[in-house]
């Protein structure tokens, strides 16, 4: 997405009633995020070849993205002739000021 790309009017999306007043606009539509996530999964599978993949998720913010990424990775793994082993681990980071 280019820096000069404009945002999307929120009227183009189905927004839950309880978020309507809080949301001014949509910068990146969910479908575009999913499309880019699928592309990232394809790139990872292509770059890693048949190597064991170790995924480290930073909790709490990264979990939903990681779940989507792993779904695409698993689908690609099933459709490939040789399955690549994938290990997932989690780390939680605390920030103290």
Short mmCIF file of C-alpha atoms in Angstrom, two decimals:
data_model
loop_
_atom_site.label_atom_id
_atom_site.label_comp_id
_atom_site.label_asym_id
_atom_site.label_seq_id
_atom_site.Cartn_x
_atom_site.Cartn_y
_atom_site.Cartn_z
CA UNK A 1 0.00 0.00 0.00
CA UNK A 2 1.49 3.29 -1.02
CA UNK A 3 1.80 6.12 1.48
CA UNK A 4 -0.32 8.37 -0.68
CA UNK A 5 -3.17 5.82 -0.86
CA UNK A 6 -6.40 7.23 0.46
CA UNK A 7 -8.53 5.61 3.11
CA UNK A 8 -11.91 4.00 2.46
CA UNK A 9 -15.23 5.52 3.40
CA UNK A 10 -16.64 3.65 6.38
CA UNK A 11 -20.04 3.53 4.66
CA UNK A 12 -18.61 0.89 2.31
CA UNK A 13 -18.29 -1.61 5.19
CA UNK A 14 -20.55 -3.49 7.59
CA UNK A 15 -19.62 -2.00 10.95
CA UNK A 16 -21.19 -3.26 14.18
CA UNK A 17 -23.54 -0.72 15.75
CA UNK A 18 -21.47 -0.48 18.92
CA UNK A 19 -18.43 0.70 16.88
CA UNK A 20 -20.15 3.14 14.51
CA UNK A 21 -19.49 6.24 16.63
CA UNK A 22 -15.89 5.25 17.39
CA UNK A 23 -14.80 4.61 13.82
CA UNK A 24 -14.02 7.54 11.55
CA UNK A 25 -12.69 5.66 8.49
CA UNK A 26 -11.11 2.39 7.33
CA UNK A 27 -7.47 2.62 6.28
CA UNK A 28 -6.96 -0.97 5.08
CA UNK A 29 -9.94 -3.24 4.28
CA UNK A 30 -9.95 -6.68 5.93
CA UNK A 31 -10.01 -8.48 2.57
CA UNK A 32 -6.81 -6.74 1.52
CA UNK A 33 -5.14 -7.75 4.78
CA UNK A 34 -6.17 -11.38 4.22
CA UNK A 35 -4.91 -11.24 0.63
CA UNK A 36 -1.52 -9.94 1.75
CA UNK A 37 -1.40 -12.53 4.55
CA UNK A 38 -2.00 -15.31 2.03
CA UNK A 39 0.75 -13.90 -0.19
CA UNK A 40 3.12 -13.81 2.79
CA UNK A 41 2.34 -17.49 3.51
CA UNK A 42 3.14 -18.35 -0.12
CA UNK A 43 6.42 -16.42 0.06
CA UNK A 44 7.40 -18.14 3.31
CA UNK A 45 6.67 -21.59 1.90
CA UNK A 46 8.61 -20.81 -1.28
CA UNK A 47 11.59 -19.29 0.55
CA UNK A 48 11.83 -22.02 3.19
CA UNK A 49 11.64 -24.89 0.72
CA UNK A 50 11.58 -28.15 2.68
CA UNK A 51 13.19 -26.68 5.84
CA UNK A 52 11.48 -26.97 9.21
CA UNK A 53 9.63 -23.70 9.93
CA UNK A 54 9.68 -22.33 13.48
CA UNK A 55 7.13 -19.58 14.13
CA UNK A 56 7.34 -17.31 17.17
CA UNK A 57 4.25 -15.28 18.03
CA UNK A 58 4.44 -12.22 20.26
CA UNK A 59 1.35 -12.23 22.48
CA UNK A 60 -1.16 -10.64 22.70
CA UNK A 61 -1.39 -8.52 19.58
CA UNK A 62 0.06 -11.00 17.10
CA UNK A 63 -2.21 -13.98 17.73
CA UNK A 64 -5.01 -13.25 15.22
CA UNK A 65 -2.55 -12.43 12.44
CA UNK A 66 -0.53 -15.56 13.21
CA UNK A 67 -3.67 -17.72 13.19
CA UNK A 68 -4.59 -16.43 9.71
CA UNK A 69 -1.01 -16.86 8.47
CA UNK A 70 -0.87 -20.44 9.76
CA UNK A 71 -4.23 -21.28 8.16
CA UNK A 72 -2.85 -20.27 4.76
CA UNK A 73 0.44 -22.06 5.47
CA UNK A 74 -1.39 -25.28 6.40
CA UNK A 75 -3.51 -25.10 3.25
CA UNK A 76 -0.38 -24.71 1.12
CA UNK A 77 1.33 -27.49 3.05
CA UNK A 78 -1.59 -29.86 2.31
CA UNK A 79 -1.59 -29.05 -1.38
CA UNK A 80 2.17 -29.59 -1.74
CA UNK A 81 3.76 -32.96 -2.51
CA UNK A 82 6.00 -32.86 0.55
CA UNK A 83 4.71 -31.40 3.81
CA UNK A 84 7.02 -29.02 5.68
CA UNK A 85 7.06 -29.35 9.48
CA UNK A 86 5.87 -26.22 11.29
CA UNK A 87 6.46 -25.56 14.99
CA UNK A 88 4.69 -22.70 16.78
CA UNK A 89 5.76 -21.09 20.02
CA UNK A 90 4.61 -18.02 21.92
CA UNK A 91 6.35 -15.30 23.88
CA UNK A 92 4.79 -12.63 26.04
CA UNK A 93 6.65 -9.39 26.48
CA UNK A 94 6.11 -6.93 29.30
CA UNK A 95 7.16 -3.34 28.99
CA UNK A 96 7.98 -1.47 32.15
CA UNK A 97 8.40 2.31 32.18
#
